Tab-separated table of C-alpha atoms and ligand atoms in Angstrom:
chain	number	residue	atom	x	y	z
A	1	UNK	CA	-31.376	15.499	-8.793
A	2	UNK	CA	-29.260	13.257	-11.505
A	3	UNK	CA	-31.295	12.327	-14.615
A	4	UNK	CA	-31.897	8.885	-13.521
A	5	UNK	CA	-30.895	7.087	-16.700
A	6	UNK	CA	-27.947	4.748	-16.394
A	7	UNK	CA	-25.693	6.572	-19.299
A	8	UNK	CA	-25.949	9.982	-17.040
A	9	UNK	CA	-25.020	8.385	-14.238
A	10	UNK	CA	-22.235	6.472	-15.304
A	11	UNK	CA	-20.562	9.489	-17.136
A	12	UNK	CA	-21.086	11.446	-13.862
A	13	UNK	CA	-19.918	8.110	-11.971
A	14	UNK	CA	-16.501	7.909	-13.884
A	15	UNK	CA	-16.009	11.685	-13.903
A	16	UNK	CA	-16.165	12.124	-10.124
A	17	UNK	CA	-14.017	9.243	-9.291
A	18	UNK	CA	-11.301	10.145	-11.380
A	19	UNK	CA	-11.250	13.667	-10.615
A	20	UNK	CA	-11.645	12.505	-6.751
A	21	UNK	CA	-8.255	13.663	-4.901
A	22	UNK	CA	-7.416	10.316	-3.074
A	23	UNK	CA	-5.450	9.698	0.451
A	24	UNK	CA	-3.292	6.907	-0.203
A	25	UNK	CA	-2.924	5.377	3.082
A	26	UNK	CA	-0.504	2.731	3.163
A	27	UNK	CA	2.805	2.637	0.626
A	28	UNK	CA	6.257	1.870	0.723
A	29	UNK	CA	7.295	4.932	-0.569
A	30	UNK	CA	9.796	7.174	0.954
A	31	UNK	CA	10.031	11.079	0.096
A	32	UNK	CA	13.367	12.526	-2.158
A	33	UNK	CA	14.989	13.889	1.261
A	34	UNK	CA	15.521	9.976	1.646
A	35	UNK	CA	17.699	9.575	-0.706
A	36	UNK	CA	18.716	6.363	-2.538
A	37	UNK	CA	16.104	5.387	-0.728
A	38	UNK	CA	13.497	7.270	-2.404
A	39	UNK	CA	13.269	4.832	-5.558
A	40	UNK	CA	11.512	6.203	-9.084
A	41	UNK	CA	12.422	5.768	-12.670
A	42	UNK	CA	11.639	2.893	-15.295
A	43	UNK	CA	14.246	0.571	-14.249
A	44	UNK	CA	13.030	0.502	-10.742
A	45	UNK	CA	9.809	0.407	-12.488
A	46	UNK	CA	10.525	-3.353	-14.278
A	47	UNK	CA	12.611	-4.319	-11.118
A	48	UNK	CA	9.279	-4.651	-9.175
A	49	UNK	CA	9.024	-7.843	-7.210
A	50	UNK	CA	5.719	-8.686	-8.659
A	51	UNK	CA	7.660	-8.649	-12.524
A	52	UNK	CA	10.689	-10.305	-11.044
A	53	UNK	CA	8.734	-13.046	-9.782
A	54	UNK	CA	7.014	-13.535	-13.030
A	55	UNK	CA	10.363	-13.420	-15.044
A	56	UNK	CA	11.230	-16.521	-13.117
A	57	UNK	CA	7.881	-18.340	-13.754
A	58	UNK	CA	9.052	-17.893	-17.764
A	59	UNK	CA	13.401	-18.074	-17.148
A	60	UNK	CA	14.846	-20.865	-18.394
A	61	UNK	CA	16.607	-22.862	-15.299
A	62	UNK	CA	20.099	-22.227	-15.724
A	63	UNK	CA	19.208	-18.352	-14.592
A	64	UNK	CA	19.035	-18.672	-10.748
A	65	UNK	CA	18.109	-16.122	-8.438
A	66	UNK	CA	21.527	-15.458	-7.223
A	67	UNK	CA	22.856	-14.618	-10.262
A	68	UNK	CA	19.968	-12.185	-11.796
A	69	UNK	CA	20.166	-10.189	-8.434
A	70	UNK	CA	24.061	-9.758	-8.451
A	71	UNK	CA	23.429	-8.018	-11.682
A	72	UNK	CA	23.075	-4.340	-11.789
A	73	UNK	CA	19.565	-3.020	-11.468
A	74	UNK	CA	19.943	-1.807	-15.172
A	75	UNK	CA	20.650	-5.092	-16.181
A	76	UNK	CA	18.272	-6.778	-14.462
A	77	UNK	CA	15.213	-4.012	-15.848
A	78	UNK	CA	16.997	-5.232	-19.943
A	79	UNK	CA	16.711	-8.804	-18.638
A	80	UNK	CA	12.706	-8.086	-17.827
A	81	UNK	CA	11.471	-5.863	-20.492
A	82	UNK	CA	13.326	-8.634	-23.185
A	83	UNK	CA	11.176	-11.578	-21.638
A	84	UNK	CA	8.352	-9.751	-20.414
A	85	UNK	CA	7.850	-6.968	-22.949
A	86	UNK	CA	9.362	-7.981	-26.350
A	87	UNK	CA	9.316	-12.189	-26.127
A	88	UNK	CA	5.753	-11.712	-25.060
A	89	UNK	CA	3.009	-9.394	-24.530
A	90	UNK	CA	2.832	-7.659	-21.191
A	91	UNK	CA	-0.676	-8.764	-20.272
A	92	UNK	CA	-0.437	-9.040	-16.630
A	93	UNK	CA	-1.907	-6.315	-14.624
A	94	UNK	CA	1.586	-5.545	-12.981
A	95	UNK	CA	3.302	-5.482	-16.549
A	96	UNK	CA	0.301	-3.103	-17.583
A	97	UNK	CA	1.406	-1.320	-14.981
A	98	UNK	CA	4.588	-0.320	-16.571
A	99	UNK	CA	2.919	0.378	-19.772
A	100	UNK	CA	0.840	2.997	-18.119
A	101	UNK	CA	3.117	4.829	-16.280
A	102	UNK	CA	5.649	6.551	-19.281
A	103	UNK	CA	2.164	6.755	-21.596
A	104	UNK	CA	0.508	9.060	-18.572
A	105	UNK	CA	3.849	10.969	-18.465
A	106	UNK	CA	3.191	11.567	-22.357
A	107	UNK	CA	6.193	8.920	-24.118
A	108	UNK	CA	3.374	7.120	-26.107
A	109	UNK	CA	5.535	6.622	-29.096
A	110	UNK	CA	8.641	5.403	-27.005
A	111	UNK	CA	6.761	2.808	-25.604
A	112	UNK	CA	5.117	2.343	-29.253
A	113	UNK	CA	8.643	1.467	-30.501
A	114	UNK	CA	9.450	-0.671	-27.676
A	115	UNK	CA	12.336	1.807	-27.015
A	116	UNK	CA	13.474	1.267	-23.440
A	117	UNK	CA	16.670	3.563	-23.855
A	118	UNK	CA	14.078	6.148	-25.132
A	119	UNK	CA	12.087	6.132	-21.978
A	120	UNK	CA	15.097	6.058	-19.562
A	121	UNK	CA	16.040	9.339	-21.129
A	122	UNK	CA	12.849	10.913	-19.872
A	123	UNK	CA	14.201	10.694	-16.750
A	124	UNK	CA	17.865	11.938	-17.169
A	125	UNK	CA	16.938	15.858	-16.678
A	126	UNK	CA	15.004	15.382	-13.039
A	127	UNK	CA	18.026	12.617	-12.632
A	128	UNK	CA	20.667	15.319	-13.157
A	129	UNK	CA	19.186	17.546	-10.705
A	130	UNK	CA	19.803	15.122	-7.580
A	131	UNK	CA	17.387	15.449	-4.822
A	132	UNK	CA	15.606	19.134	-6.527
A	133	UNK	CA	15.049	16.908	-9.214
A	134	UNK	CA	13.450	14.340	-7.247
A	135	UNK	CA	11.577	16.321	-5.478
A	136	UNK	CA	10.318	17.988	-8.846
A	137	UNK	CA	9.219	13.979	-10.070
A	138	UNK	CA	7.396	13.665	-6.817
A	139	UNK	CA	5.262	16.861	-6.983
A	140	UNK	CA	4.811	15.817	-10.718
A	141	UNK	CA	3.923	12.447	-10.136
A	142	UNK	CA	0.997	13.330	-7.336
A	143	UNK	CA	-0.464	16.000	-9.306
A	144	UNK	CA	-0.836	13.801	-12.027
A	145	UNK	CA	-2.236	10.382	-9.793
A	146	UNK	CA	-4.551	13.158	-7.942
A	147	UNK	CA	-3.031	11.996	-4.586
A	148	UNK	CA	-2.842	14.280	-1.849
A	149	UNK	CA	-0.919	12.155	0.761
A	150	UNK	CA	0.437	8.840	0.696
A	151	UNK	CA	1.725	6.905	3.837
A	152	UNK	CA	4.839	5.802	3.884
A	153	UNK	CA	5.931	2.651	5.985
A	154	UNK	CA	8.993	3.835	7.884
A	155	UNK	CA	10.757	1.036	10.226
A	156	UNK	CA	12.814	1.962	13.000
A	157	UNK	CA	14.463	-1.885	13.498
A	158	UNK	CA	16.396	-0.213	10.002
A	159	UNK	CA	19.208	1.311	10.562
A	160	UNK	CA	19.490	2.546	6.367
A	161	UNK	CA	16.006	3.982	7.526
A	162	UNK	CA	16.839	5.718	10.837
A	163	UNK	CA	19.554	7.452	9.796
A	164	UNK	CA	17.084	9.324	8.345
A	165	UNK	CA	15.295	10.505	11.676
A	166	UNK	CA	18.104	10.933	14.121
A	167	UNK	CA	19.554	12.969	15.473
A	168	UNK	CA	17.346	15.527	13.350
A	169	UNK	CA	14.484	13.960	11.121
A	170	UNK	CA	14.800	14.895	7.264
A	171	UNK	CA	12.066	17.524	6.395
A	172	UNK	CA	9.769	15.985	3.816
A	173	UNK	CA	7.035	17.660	1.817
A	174	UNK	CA	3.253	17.312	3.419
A	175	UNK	CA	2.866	14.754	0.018
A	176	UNK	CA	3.877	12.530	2.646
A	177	UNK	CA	3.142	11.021	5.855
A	178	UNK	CA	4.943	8.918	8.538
A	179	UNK	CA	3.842	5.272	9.785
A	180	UNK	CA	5.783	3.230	12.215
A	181	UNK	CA	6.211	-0.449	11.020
A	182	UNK	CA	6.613	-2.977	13.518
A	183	UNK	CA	6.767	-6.264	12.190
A	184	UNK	CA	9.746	-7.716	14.854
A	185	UNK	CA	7.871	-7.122	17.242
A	186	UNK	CA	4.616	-9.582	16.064
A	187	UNK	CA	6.691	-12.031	14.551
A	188	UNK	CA	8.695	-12.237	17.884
A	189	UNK	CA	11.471	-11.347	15.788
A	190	UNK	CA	14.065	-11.639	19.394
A	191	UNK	CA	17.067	-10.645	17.803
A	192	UNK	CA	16.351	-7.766	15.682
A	193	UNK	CA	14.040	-6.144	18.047
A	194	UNK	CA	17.412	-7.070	21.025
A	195	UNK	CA	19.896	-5.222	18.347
A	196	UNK	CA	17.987	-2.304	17.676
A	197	UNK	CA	17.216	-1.336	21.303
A	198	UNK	CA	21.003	-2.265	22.453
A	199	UNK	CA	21.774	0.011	19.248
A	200	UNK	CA	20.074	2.757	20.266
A	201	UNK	CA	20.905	2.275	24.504
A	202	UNK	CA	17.714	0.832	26.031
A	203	UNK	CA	16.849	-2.145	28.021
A	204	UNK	CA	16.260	-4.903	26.566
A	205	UNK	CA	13.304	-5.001	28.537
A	206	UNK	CA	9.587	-4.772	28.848
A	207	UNK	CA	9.953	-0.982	29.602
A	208	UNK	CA	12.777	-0.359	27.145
A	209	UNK	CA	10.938	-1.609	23.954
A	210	UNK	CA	7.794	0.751	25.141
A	211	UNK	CA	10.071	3.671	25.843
A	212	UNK	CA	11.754	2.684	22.606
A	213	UNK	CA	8.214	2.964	20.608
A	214	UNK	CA	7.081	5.827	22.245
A	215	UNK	CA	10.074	7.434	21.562
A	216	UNK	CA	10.290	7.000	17.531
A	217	UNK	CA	6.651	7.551	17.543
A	218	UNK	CA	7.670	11.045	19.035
A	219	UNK	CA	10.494	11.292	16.057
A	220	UNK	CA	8.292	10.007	13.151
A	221	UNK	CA	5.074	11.410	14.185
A	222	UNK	CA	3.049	8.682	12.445
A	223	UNK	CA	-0.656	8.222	11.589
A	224	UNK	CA	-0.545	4.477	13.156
A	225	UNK	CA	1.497	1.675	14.138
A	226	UNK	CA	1.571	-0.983	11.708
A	227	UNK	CA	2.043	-4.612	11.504
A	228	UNK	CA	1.692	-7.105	8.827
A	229	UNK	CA	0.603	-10.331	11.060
A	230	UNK	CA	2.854	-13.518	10.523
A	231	UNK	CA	0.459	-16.209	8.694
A	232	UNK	CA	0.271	-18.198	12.026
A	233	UNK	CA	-0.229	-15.046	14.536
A	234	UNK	CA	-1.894	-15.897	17.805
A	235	UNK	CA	-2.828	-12.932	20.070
A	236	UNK	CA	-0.038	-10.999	22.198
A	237	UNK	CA	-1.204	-12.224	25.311
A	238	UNK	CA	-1.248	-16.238	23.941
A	239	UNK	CA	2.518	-17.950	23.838
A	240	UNK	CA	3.885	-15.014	26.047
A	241	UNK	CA	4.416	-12.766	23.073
A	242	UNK	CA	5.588	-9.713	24.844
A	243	UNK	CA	6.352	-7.670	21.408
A	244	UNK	CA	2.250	-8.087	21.103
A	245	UNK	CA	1.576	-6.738	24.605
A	246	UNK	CA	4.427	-3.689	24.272
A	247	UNK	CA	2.576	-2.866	21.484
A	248	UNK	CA	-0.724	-2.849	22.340
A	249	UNK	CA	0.215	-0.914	25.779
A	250	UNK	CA	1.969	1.939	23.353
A	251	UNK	CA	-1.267	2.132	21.177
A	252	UNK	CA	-3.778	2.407	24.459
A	253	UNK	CA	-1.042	4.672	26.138
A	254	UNK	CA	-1.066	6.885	22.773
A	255	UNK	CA	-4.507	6.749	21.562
A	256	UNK	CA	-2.920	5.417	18.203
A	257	UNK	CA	-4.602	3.330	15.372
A	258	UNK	CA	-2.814	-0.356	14.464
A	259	UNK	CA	-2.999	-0.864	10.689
A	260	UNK	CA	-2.693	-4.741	10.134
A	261	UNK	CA	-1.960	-6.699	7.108
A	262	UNK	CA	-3.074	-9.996	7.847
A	263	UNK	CA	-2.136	-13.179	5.820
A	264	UNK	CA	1.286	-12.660	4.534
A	265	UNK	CA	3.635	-15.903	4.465
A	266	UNK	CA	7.185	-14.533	4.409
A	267	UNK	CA	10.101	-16.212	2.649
A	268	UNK	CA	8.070	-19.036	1.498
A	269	UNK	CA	11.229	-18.785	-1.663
A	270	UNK	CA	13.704	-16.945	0.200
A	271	UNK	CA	15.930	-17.112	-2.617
A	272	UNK	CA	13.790	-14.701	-4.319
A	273	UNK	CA	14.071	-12.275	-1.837
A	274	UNK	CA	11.224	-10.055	-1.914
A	275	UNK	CA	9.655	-11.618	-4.909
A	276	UNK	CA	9.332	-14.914	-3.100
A	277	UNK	CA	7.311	-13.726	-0.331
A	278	UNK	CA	3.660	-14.228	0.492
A	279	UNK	CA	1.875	-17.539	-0.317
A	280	UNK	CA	-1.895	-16.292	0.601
A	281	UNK	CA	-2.516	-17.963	4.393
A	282	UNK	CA	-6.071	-18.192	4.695
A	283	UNK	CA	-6.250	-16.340	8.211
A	284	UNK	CA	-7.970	-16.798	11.209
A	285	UNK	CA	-10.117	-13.990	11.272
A	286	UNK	CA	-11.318	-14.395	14.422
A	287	UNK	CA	-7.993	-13.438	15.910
A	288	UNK	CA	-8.911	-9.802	14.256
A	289	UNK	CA	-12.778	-10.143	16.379
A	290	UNK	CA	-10.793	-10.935	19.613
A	291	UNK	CA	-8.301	-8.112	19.091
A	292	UNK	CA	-10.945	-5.895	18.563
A	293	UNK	CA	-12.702	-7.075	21.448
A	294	UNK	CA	-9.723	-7.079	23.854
A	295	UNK	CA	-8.841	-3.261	22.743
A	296	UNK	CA	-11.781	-1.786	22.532
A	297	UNK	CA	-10.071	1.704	23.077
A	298	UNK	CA	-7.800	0.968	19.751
A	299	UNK	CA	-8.579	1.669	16.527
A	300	UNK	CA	-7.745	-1.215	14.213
A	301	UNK	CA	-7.585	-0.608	10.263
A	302	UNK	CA	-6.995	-3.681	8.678
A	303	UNK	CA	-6.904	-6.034	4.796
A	304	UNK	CA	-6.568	-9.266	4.492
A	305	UNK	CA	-4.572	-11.229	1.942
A	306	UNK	CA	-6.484	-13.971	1.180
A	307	UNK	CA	-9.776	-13.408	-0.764
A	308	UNK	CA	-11.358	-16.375	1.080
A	309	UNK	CA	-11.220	-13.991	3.667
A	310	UNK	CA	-12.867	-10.757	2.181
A	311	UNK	CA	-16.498	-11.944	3.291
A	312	UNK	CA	-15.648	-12.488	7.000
A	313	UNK	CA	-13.961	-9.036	6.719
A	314	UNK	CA	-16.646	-7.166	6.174
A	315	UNK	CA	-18.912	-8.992	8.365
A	316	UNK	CA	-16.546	-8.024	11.418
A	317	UNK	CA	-16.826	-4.592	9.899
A	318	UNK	CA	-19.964	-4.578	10.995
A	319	UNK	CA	-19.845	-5.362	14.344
A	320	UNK	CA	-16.842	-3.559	15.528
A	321	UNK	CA	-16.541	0.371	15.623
A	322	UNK	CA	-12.896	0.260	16.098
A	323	UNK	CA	-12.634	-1.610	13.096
A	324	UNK	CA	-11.837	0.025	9.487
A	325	UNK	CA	-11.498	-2.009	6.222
A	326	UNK	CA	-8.745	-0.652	3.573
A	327	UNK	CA	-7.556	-1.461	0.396
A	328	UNK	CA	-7.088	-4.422	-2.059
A	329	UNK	CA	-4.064	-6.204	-0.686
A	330	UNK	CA	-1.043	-7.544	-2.934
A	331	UNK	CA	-2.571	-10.646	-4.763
A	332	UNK	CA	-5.856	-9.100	-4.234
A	333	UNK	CA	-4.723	-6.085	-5.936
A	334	UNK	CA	-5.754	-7.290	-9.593
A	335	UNK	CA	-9.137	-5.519	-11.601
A	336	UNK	CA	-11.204	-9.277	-11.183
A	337	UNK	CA	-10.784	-9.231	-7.598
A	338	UNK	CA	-10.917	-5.513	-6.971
A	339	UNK	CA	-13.977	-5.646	-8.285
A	340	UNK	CA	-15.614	-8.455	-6.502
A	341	UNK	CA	-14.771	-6.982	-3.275
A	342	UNK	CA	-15.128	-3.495	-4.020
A	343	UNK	CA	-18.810	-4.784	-4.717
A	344	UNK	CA	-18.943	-6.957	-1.506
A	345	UNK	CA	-18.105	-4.346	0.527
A	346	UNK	CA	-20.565	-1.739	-0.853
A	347	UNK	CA	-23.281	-4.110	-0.478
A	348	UNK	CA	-22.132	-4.767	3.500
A	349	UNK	CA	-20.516	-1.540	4.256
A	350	UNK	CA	-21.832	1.258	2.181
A	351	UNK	CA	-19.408	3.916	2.232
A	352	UNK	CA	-17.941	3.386	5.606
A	353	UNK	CA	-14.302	1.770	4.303
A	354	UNK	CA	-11.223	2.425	2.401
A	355	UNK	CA	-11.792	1.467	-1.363
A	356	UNK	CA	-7.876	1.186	-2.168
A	357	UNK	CA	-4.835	1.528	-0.897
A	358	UNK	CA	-1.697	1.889	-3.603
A	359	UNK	CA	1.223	-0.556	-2.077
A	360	UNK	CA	3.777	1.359	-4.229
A	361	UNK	CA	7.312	0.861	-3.846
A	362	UNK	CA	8.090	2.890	-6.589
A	363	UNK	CA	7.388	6.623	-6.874
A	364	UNK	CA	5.909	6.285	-10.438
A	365	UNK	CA	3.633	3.064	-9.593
A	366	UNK	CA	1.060	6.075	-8.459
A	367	UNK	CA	0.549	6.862	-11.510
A	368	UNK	CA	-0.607	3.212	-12.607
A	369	UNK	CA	-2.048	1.425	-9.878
A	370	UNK	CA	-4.572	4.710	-8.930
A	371	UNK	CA	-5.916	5.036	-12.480
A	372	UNK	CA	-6.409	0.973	-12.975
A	373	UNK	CA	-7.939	1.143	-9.410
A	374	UNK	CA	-10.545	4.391	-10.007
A	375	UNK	CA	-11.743	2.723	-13.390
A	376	UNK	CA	-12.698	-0.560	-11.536
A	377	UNK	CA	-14.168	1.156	-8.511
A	378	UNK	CA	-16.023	3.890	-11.186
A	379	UNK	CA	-17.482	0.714	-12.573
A	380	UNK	CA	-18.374	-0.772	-9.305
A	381	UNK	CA	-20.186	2.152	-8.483
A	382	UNK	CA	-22.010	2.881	-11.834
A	383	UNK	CA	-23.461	-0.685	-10.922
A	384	UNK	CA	-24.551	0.517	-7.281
A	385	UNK	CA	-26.046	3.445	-8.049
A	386	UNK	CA	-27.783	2.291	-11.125
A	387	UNK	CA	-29.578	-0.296	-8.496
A	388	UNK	CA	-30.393	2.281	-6.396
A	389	UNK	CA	-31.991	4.964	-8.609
A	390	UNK	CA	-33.924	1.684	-10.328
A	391	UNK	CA	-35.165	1.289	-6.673
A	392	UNK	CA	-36.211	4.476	-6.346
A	393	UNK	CA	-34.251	6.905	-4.861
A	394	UNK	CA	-32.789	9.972	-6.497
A	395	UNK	CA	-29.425	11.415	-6.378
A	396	UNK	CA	-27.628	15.024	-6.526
A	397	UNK	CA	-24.419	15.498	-8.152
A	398	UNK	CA	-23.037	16.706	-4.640
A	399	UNK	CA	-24.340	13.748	-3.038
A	400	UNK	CA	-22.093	11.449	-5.407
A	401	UNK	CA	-19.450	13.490	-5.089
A	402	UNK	CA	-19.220	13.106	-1.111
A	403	UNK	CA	-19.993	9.340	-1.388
A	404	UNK	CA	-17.097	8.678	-3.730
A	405	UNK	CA	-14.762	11.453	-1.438
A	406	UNK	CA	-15.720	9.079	1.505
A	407	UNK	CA	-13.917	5.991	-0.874
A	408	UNK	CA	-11.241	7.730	-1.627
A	409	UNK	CA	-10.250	9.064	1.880
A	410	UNK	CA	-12.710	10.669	3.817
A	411	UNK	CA	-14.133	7.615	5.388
A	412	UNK	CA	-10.350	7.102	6.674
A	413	UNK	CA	-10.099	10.678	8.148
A	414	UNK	CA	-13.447	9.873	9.635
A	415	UNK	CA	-12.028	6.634	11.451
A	416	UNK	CA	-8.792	8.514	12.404
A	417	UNK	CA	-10.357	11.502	14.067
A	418	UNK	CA	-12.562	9.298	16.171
A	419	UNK	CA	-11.333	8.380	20.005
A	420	UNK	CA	-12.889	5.847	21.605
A	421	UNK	CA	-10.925	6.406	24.633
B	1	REL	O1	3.439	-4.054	3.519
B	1	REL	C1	3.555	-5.250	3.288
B	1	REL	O2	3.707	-6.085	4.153
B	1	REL	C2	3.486	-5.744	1.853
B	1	REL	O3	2.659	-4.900	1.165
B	1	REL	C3	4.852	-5.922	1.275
B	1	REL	O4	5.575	-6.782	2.078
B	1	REL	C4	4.833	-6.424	-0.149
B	1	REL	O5	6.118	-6.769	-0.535
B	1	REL	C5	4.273	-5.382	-1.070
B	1	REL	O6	5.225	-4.737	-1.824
B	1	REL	C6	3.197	-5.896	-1.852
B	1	REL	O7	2.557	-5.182	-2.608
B	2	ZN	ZN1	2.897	-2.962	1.858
């Protein structure tokens, strides 16, 4: 057993969790074979939607949204770093972000000079090696976040995306994994979910949109089916909403998980494209308990958006097996709040859930959002354990070490290997 002071533990605490090798298990990211659409570098870095969305809240109102996105993405990444980086300090956790990232790949003076054209050269040599080079960043990149895997979201209702797959899927390196993203189909989303099966010569049927999912799931292989819920989602089988039902039918037919993202208000400013979605709906959470209880064959891993809704989470947690919590979603994805429910669900949960998930759109945000995320949950944890030992009980180093695996990914495997069927 530990030496059951508090300074022991937290040393051993914060060594473990940063050396633990983490499964990332829901991203945006797409691997090098993917081309253009593979994003990574510093300007993709300060083109973020979270930093574009604060440039706006400081812009001065003759700069509308139009304009600054008809600009070229260089431009756009001068325009943030000037009022973001240099006019002010970048205190927010998502300009942090960017601070971390070319410090970790070892340009500490760069960014100490406030030389952007410094750090973009970093990136010229992997740059001038096309996708090798890419490929080379990525490797880099999870080494350094200690990542083993990180889900991508791949959407077969996009056709830049699907070229991709068919007629022969791109090989991609086992850094990544596949997950089909479904959104039309929840948000009864007629049109695009009528263009892509016309597209790609089904029905536009019942039948056709199941053959259609079965089939990319046979393409894309993915870990689950995933949907973020529109804020006012009722269940598939309320208001007719036959995208629901096809999907639940393909994930009972399957034996596939669902990964929801509950809470999401899209294009509350469409004009800021991406940056302009999301408002926090406080969500109905007992549409999650009814799902659950409907499809009690599925496995459902699911976050919520709203941290009014963290508590309810976790209580429905416990009292559904086919029911996995992940992550710190979006808005939620800040140190204060990662923290308060990081604790919450520790106290309800204990190890059984998914401390974080990344969200990253860009390749290098891996190496920021992990690091900001382990020191929060290492501190979380210190906290936990501290209780315990005070309590009583005593602790290996092994035994920590498994705990804080289970947080970082095991628990997940755990959930994914399980059939209820
Ligand atoms: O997967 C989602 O639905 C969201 O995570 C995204 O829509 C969102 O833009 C994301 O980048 C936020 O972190
Ligand atoms: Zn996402």
């Amino acid at each position: 057993p530990l030496k059951n002071d508090r300074d022991t533990i937290r040393s051993i605490v914060f060594s473990e969790v940063s050396s633990a090798v983490a499964i990332d298990l829901h991203t945006h990211l797409l691997p090098p074979t993917h081309g253009a659409l593979c994003l990574w570098g510093i300007d993709e870095l300060l083109t973020y939607h979270y930093l574009v969305a604060e440039y706006f809240i400081t812009a001065p109102p003759s700069i509308i949204p139009e304009q600054f996105y008809a600009k070229s993405k260089q431009q756009q990444a001068e325009i943030i770093w000037k009022a973001l980086f240099i006019d002010r300090s970048p205190i927010s956790e998502a300009c942090r972000g960017v601070i971390t990232v070319p410090v970790t790949l070892g340009l500490k003076d760069e960014i100490r000079n406030r030389d952007l054209d410094a750090v973009r050269k970093f990136y010229t040599s992997f740059r001038n090696d096309g996708i090798a080079g890419a490929e080379r960043f990525s490797q880099l990149v999870y080494d350094k976040a200690g990542v083993k895997y990180a889900v991508m979201t791949n959407i077969p209702f996009e056709p830049t995306e699907t070229q991709h797959w068919r007629p022969t899927p791109k090989e991609y390196s086992n850094n990544y994994r596949s997950a089909c993203r479904v959104d039309p189909l929840l948000a009864g989303n007629k049109i695009v979910v009528e263009n892509a099966l016309k597209a790609a010569g089904y029905n536009n049927t019942i039948d056709g949109a199941k053959q259609f999912l079965h089939d990319w799931c046979d393409t894309m292989k993915p870990e689950y089916m995933m949907a973020s819920t529109p804020h006012d989602f009722v269940m598939p089988e309320d208001k007719g909403s036959t995208g629901g039902m096809v999907l639940m039918k393909v994930c009972e037919e399957r034996d596939i998980p669902l990964a929801l993202k509950i809470g999401a208000h899209r294009k509350l400013n469409p004009r800021l494209l991406d940056a302009g979605d999301g408002v926090v709906a406080f969500a109905d959470g007992s549409m999650l308990a009814r799902l659950c209880t409907r499809f009690p064959t599925v496995r459902f891993l699911a976050t919520f958006l709203s941290r009014t809704n963290q508590h309810e989470a976790c209580v429905l947690a416990t009292k559904f097996r086919n029911l996995h919590l992940y992550g710190c979603w979006w808005f939620c994805n800040n140190p204060s709040i990662i923290k308060e429910i990081t604790s919450m669900r520790i106290e309800m949960l204990g190890t059984a859930f998914t401390a974080q998930h990344s969200d990253s759109r860009v390749l290098d945000q891996l190496l920021y959002k992990w690091p900001h995320s382990r020191a929060v949950i290492a501190s979380v944890l210190t906290e936990e354990y501290t209780k315990l030992i005070e309590s009583g009980w005593s602790l290996t180093r092994g035994e920590l070490r498994r705990d804080i695996q289970r947080l970082f990914g095991s628990s997940y495997e755990e959930f994914m290997s399980k059939s209820l069927v």
